[in-house]
Short mmCIF file of C-alpha atoms in Angstrom, two decimals:
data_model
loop_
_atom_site.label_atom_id
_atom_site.label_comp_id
_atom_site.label_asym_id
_atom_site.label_seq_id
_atom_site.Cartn_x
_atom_site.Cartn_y
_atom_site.Cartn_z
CA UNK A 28 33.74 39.87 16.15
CA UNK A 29 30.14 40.78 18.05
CA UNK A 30 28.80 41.70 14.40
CA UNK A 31 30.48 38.48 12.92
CA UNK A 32 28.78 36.50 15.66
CA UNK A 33 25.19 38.17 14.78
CA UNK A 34 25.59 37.49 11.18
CA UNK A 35 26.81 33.77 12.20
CA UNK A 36 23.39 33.46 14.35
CA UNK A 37 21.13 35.00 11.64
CA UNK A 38 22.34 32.61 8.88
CA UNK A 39 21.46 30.12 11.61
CA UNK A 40 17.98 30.99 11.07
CA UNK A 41 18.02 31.65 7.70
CA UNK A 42 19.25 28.39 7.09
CA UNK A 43 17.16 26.40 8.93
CA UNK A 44 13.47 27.97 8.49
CA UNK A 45 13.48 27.31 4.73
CA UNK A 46 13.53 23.65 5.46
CA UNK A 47 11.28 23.53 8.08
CA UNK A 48 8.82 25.64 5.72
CA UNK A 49 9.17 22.97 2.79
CA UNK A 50 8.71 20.06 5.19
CA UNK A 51 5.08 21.21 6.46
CA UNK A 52 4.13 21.60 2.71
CA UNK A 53 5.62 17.39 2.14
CA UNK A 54 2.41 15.90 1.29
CA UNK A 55 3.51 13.10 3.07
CA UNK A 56 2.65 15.07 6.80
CA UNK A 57 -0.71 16.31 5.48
CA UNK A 58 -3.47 15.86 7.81
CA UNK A 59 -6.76 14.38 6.78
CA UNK A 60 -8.23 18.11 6.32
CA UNK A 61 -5.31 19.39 4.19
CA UNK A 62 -5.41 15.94 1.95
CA UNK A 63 -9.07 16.90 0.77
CA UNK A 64 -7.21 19.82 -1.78
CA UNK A 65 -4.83 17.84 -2.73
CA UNK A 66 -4.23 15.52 -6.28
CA UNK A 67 -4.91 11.49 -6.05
CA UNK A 68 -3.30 8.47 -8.32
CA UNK A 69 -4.32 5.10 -8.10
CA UNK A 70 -3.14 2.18 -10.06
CA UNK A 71 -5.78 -0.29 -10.85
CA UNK A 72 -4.94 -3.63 -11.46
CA UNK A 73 -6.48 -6.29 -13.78
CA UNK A 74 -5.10 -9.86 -14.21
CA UNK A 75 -8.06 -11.71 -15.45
CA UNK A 76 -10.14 -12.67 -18.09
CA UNK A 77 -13.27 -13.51 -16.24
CA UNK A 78 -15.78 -11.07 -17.74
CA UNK A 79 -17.80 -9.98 -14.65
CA UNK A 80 -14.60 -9.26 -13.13
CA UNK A 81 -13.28 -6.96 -16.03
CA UNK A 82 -16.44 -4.75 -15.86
CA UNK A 83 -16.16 -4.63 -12.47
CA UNK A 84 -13.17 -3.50 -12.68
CA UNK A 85 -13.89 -0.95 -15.14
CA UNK A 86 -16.80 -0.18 -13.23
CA UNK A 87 -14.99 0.54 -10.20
CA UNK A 88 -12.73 3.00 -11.80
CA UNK A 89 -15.53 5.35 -13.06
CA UNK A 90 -17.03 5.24 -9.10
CA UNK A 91 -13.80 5.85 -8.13
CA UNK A 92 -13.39 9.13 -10.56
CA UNK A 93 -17.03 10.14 -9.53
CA UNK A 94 -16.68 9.52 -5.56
CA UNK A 95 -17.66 13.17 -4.57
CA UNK A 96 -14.39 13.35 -2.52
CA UNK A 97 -12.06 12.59 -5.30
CA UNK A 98 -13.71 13.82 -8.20
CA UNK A 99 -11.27 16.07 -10.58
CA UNK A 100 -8.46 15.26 -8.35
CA UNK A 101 -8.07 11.72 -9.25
CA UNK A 102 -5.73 10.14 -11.86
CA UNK A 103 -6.00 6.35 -12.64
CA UNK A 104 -3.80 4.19 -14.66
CA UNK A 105 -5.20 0.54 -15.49
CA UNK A 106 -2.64 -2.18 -15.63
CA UNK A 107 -3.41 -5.68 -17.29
CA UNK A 108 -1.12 -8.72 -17.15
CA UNK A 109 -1.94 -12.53 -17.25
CA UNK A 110 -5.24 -12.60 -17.91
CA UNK A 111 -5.95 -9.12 -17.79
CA UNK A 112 -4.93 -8.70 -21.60
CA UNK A 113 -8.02 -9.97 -22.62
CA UNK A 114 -9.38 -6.58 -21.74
CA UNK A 115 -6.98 -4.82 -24.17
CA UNK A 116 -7.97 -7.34 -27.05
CA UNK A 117 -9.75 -5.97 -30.27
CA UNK A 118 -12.14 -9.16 -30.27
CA UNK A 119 -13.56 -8.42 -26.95
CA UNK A 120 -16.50 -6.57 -25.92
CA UNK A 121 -14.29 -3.42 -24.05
CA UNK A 122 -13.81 -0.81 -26.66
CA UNK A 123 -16.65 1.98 -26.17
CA UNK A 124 -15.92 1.42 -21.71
CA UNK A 125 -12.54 1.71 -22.27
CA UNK A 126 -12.29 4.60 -24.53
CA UNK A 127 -15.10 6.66 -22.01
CA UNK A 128 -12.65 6.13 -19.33
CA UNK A 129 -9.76 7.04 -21.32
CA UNK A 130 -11.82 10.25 -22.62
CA UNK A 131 -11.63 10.90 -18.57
CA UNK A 132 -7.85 11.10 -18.35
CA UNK A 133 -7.03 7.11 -17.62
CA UNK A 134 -4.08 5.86 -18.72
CA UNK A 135 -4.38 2.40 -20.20
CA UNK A 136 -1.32 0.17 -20.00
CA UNK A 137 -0.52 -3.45 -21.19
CA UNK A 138 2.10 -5.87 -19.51
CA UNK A 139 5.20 -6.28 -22.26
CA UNK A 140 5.95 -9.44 -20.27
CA UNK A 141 2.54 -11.02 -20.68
CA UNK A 142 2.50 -10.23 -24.29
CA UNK A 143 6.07 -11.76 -25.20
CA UNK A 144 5.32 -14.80 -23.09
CA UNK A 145 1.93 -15.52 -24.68
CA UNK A 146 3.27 -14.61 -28.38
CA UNK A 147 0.25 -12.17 -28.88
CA UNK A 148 0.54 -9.85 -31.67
CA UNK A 149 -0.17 -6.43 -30.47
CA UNK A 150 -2.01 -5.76 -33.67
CA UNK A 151 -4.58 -7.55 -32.08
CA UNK A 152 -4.56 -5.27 -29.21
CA UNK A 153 -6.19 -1.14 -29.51
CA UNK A 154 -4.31 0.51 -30.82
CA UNK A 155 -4.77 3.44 -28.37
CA UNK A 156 -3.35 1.76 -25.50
CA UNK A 157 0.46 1.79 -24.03
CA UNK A 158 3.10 -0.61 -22.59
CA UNK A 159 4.77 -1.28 -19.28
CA UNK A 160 8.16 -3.39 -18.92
CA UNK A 161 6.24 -5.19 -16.48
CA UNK A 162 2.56 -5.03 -14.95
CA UNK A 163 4.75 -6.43 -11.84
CA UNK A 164 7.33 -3.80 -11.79
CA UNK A 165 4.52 -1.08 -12.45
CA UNK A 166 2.46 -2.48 -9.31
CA UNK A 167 5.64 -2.24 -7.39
CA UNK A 168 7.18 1.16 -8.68
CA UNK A 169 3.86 3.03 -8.46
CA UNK A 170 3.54 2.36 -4.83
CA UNK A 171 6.90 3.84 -4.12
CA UNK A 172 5.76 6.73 -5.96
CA UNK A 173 3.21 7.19 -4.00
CA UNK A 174 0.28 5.85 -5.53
CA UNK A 175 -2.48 4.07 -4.10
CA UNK A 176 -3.06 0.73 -5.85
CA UNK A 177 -6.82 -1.54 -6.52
CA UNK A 178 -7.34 -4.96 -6.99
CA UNK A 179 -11.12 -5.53 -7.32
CA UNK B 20 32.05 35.76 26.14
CA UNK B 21 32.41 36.25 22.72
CA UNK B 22 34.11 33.52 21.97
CA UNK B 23 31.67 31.45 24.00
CA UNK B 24 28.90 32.71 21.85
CA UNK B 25 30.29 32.23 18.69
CA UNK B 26 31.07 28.53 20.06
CA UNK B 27 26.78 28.56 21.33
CA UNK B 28 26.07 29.53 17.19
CA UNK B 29 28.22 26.89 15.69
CA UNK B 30 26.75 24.47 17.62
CA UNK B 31 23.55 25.63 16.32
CA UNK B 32 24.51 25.41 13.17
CA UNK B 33 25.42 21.61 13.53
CA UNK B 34 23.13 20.27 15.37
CA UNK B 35 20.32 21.39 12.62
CA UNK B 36 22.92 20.76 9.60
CA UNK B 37 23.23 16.98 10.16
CA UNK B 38 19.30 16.59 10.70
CA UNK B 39 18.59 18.80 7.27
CA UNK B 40 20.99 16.21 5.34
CA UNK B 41 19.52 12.97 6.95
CA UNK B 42 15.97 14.38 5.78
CA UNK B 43 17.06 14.97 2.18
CA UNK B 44 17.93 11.18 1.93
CA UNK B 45 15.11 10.24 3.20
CA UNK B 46 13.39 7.62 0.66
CA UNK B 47 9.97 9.24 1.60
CA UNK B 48 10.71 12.32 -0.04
CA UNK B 49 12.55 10.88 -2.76
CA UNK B 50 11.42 12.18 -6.19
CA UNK B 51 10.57 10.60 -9.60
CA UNK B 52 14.02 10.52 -10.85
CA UNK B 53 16.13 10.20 -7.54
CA UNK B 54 13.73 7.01 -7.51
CA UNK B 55 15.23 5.31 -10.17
CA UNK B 56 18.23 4.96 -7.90
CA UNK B 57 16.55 3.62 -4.59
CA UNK B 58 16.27 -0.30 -3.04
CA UNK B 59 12.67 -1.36 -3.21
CA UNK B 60 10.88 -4.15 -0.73
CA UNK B 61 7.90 -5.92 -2.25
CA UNK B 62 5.49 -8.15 -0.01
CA UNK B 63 3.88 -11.00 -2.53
CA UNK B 64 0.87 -12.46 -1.11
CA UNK B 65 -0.46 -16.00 -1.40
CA UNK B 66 -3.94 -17.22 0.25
CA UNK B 67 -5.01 -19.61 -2.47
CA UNK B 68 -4.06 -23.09 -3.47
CA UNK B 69 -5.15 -22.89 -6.81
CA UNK B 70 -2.46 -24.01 -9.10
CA UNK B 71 -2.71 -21.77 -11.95
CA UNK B 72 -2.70 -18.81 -9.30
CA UNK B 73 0.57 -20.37 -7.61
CA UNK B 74 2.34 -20.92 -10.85
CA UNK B 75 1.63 -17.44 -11.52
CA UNK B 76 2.44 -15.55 -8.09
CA UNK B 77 6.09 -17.93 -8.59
CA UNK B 78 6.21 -16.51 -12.12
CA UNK B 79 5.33 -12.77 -11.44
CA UNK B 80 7.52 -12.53 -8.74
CA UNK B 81 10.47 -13.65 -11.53
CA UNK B 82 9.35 -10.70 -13.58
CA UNK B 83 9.34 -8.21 -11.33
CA UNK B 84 13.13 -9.17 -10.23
CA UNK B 85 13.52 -8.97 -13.79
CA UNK B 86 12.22 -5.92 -15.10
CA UNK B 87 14.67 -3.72 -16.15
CA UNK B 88 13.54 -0.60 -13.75
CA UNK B 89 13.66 -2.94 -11.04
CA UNK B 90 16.56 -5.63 -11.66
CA UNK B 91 19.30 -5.47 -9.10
CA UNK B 92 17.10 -3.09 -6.77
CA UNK B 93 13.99 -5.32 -5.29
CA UNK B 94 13.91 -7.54 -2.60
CA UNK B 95 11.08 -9.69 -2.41
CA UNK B 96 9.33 -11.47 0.54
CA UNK B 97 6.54 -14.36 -0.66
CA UNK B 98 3.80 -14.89 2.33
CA UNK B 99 1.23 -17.40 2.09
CA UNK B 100 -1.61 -17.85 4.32
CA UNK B 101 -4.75 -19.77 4.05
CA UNK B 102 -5.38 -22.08 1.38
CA UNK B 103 -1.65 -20.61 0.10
CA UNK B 104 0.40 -22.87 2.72
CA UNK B 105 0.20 -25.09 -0.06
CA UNK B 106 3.42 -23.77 -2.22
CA UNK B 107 5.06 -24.73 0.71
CA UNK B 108 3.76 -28.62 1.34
CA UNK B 109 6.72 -31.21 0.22
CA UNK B 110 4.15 -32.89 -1.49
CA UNK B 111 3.46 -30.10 -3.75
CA UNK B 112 4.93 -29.73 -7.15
CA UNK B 113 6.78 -26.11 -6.28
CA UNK B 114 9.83 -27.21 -4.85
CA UNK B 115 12.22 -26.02 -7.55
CA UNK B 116 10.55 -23.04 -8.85
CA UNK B 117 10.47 -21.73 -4.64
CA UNK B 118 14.42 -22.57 -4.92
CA UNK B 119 15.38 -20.96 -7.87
CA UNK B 120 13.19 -17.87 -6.27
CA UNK B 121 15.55 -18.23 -3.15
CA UNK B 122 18.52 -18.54 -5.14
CA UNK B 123 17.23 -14.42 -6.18
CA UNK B 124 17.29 -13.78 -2.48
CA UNK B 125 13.68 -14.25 -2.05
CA UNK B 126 12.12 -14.47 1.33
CA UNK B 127 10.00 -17.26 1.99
CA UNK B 128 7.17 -16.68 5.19
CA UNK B 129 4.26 -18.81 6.10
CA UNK B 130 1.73 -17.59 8.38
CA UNK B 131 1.96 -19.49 11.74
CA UNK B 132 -2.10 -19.20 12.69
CA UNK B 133 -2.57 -21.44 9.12
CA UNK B 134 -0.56 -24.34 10.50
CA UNK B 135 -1.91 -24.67 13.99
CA UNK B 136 -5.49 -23.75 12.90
CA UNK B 137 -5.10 -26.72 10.58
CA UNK B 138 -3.18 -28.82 12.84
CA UNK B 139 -1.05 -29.06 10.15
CA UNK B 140 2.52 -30.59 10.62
CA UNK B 141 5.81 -28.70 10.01
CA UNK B 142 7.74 -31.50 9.18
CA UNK B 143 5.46 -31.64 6.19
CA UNK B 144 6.50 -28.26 4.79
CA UNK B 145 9.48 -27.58 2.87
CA UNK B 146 12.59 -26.89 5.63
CA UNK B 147 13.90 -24.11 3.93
CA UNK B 148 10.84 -21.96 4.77
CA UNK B 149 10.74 -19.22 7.50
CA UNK B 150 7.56 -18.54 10.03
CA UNK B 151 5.69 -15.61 10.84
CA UNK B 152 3.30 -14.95 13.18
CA UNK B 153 0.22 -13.91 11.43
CA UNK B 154 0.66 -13.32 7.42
CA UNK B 155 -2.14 -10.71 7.86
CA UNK B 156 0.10 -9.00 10.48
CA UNK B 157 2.91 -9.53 8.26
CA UNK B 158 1.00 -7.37 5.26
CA UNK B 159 0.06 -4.76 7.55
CA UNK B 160 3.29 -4.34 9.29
CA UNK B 161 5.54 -4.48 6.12
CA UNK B 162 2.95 -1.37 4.55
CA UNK B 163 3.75 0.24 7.25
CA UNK B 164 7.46 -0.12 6.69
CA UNK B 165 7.01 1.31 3.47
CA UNK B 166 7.01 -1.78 1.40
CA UNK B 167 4.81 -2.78 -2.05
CA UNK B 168 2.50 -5.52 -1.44
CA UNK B 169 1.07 -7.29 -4.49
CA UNK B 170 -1.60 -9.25 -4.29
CA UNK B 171 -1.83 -11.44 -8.19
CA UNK C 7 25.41 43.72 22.47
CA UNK C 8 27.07 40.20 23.70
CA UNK C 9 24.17 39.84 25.48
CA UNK C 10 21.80 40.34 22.89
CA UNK C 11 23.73 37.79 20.34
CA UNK C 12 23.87 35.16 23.10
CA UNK C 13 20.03 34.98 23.21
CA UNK C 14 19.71 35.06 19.27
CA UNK C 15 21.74 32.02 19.48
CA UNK C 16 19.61 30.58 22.35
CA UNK C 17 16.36 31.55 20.14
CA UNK C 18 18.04 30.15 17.25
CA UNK C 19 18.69 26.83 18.99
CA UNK C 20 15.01 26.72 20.42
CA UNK C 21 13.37 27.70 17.10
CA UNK C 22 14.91 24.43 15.82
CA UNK C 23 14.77 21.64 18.49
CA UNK C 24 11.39 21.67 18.85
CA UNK C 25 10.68 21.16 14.96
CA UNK C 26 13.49 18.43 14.80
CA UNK C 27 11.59 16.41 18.20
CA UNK C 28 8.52 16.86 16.28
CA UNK C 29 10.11 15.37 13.41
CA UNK C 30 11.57 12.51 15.27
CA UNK C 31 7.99 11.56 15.87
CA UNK C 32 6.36 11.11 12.25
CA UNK C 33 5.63 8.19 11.72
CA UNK C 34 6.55 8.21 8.11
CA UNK C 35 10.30 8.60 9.37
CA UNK C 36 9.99 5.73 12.06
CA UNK C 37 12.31 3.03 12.27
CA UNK C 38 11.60 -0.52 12.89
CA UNK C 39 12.09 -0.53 16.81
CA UNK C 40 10.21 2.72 17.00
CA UNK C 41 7.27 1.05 14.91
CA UNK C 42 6.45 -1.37 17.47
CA UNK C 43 5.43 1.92 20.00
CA UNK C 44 3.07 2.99 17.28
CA UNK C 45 -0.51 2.89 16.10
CA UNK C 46 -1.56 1.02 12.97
CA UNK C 47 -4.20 1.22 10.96
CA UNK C 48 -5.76 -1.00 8.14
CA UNK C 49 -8.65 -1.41 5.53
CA UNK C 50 -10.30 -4.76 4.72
CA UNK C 51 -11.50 -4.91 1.28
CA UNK C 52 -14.22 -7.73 0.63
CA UNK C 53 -16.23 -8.03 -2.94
CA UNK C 54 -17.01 -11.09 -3.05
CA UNK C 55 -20.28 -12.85 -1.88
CA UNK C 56 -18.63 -16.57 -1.84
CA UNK C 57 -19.25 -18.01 1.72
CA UNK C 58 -15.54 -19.37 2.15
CA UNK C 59 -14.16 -15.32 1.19
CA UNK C 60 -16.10 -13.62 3.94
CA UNK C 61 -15.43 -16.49 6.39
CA UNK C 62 -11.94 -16.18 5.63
CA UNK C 63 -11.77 -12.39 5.29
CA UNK C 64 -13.50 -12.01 8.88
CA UNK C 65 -11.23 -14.78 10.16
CA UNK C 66 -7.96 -12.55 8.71
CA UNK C 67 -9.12 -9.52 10.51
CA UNK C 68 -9.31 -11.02 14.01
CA UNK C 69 -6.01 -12.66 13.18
CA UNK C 70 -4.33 -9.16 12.39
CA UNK C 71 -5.80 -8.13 15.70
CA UNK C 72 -4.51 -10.75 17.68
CA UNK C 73 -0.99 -10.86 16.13
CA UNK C 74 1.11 -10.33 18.96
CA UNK C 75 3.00 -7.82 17.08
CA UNK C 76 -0.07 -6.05 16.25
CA UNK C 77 -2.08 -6.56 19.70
CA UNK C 78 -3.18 -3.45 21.24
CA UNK C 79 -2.46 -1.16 18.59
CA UNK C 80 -4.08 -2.22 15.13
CA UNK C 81 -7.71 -0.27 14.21
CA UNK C 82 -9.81 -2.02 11.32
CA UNK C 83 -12.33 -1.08 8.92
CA UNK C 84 -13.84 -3.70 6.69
CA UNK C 85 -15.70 -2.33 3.38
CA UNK C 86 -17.64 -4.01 1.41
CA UNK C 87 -18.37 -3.55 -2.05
CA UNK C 88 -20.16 -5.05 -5.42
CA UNK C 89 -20.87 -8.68 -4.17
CA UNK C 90 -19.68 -7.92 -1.12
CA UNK C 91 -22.20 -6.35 0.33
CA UNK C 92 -23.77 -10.03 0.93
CA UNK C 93 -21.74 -9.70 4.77
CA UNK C 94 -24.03 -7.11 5.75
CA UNK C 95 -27.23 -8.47 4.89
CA UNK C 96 -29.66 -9.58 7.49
CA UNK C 97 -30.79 -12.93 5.88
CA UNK C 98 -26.93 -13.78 5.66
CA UNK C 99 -24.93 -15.53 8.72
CA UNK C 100 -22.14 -12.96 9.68
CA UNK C 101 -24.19 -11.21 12.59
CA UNK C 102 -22.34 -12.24 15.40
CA UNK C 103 -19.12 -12.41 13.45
CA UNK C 104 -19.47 -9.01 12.63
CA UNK C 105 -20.80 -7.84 16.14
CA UNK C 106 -17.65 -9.90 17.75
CA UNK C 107 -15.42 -7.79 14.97
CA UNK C 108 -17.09 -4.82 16.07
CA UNK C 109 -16.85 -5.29 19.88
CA UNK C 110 -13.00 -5.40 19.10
CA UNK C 111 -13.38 -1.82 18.16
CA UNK C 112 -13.72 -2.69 13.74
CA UNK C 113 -15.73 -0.13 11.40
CA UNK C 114 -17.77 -1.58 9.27
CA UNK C 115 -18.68 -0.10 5.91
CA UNK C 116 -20.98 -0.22 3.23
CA UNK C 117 -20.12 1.54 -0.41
CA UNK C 118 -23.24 3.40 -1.10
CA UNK C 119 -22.50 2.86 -4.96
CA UNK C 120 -23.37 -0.49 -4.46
CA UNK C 121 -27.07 -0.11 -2.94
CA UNK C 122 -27.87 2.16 -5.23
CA UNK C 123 -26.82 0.38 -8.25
CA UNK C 124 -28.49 -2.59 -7.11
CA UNK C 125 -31.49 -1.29 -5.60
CA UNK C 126 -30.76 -2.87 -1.94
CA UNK C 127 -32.89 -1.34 0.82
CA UNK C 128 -30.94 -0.54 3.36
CA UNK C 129 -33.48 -1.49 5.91
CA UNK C 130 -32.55 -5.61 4.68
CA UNK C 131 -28.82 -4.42 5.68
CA UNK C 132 -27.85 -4.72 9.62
CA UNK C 133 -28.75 -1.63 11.00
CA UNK C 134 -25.04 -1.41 13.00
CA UNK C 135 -23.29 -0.70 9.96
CA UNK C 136 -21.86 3.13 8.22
CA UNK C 137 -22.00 4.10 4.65
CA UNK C 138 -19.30 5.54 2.46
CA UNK C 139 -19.83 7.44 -0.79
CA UNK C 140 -18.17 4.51 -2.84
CA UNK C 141 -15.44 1.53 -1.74
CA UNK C 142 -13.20 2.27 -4.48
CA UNK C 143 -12.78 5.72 -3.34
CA UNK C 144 -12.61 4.68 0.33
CA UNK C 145 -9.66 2.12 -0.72
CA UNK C 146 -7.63 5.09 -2.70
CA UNK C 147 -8.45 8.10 0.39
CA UNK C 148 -7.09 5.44 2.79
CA UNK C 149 -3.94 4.59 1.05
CA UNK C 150 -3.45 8.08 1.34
CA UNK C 151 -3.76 8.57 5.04
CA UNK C 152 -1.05 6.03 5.56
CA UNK C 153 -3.46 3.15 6.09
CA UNK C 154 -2.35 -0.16 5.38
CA UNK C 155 -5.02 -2.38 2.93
CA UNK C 156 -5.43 -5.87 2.82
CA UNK C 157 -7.62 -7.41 0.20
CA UNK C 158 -7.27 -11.50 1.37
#
């Protein structure tokens, strides 16, 4: 019974300092010195057609990418809706900015919504692009994943 | 002794089970696909009367509610502050779309530093509309709470 | 022997209280009584150099601070960015806004990005203001530390 007792106590321990090991490694408790090693995603978000707001926008990302204290650890995703789309159309003046930022790992994704609702063809749209249910949902889902989120 | 012992290491055990399984629920340590099965809280924001922008915060906030990763899951709260107390004015042409938003369980909040900066007159906003104190406080405190905010 | 397994199971029980008190007091894993004990923090995001923005964006910080549900326990940094930067210039009229804002304990921030894009001497910018290596990546490092972001 003493020996069943011991063994009782030890998988006590066992049990509960695996846990507590995993829990100081949540990225969610990191401290401000621990978060410079780790990986960064931010959702930019684009919902207009005003030109000097869709370079700025794409101009932002790129600063973003090459701030010295993100650089190589930051993902981005761009999300257009509304608007936005214009940014994603073949007639407009995007293409070469868009494809340098996608050439450094950012995803480029289109609102199906905005699409459907405004009857545009996506043939009009690059083809090297992808699509979201919703630019809404995507806002919405990518914060509870974590991400940090932009609206220039 | 040994029986009081053996009592001391069950107890242990216990009182650090119950706090390991409350952890593992918790939605901050949720992954991707334990996501998918989660509530989510979204904070829209409102500071302009512009009616293009308040015909499209009213229509985003119906396709978020409606996109299919989201549908049945989000809860939605709709602040306006600012130039945004507008959606809310009787004399404003919002009335049914801010109904038929309610109708989805949406929240409706105006900031109460817009009104009595502007000495303007509850009676003359909509009386199905709830107050909070400052809708700035409101999108800080609700981030903090873990909820999205979007901003369209 | 009895002995000896009564203090395991003492050690055992210590080991673990501490971590789950600890625990108890992460912010991430407050509830909403416990949140109004806590400490909040939040980012102000201006870009714009329209008169009527920074008015109102200056107006919305000292709002947050004085929301009685905030009062006390709310820090604030403002950066600026791309137009933005217009608030910090000397020739502008935010001075004593920004001194008031700054008397109340507010950080105010200039992207560097933006100076050196445009050429801006810093010596025509108040000289009470700090720099940051770029306002997109201050926006995405803060989400990150838990701060809250409000972009009015």
């Amino acid at each position: 019974m003493k020996k069943y007792t011991f063994l009782l106590a030890a998988f006590a321990l066992m049990a509960f300092v695996k846990p507590a090991i995993a829990q100081q490694k949540d990225p969610a408790t990191f401290t401000g010195a621990e978060a410079k090693l780790k990986h960064y995603n931010a959702l930019y978000i684009l919902n207009s057609n005003d030109d000097k707001k869709i370079k700025g926008t794409l101009r932002n990302i790129d600063n973003a990418i090459e701030d010295p204290r993100l650089k190589g650890k930051l993902h981005v995703e761009l999300v257009a809706f509304g608007d936005g789309v214009a940014v994603f159309m073949k007639n407009g003046a995007y293409e070469q900015a868009l494809k340098d930022l996608q050439a450094k790992g950012v995803v480029l994704a289109q609102c199906s919504n905005t699409i459907r609702e405004r009857k545009i063809d996506k043939a009009d749209l690059f083809p090297f692009i992808s699509y979201v249910p919703s630019g809404n949902g995507e806002i919405i889902i990518r914060q509870y994943e974590g991400w940090a989120t932009v609206h220039p």
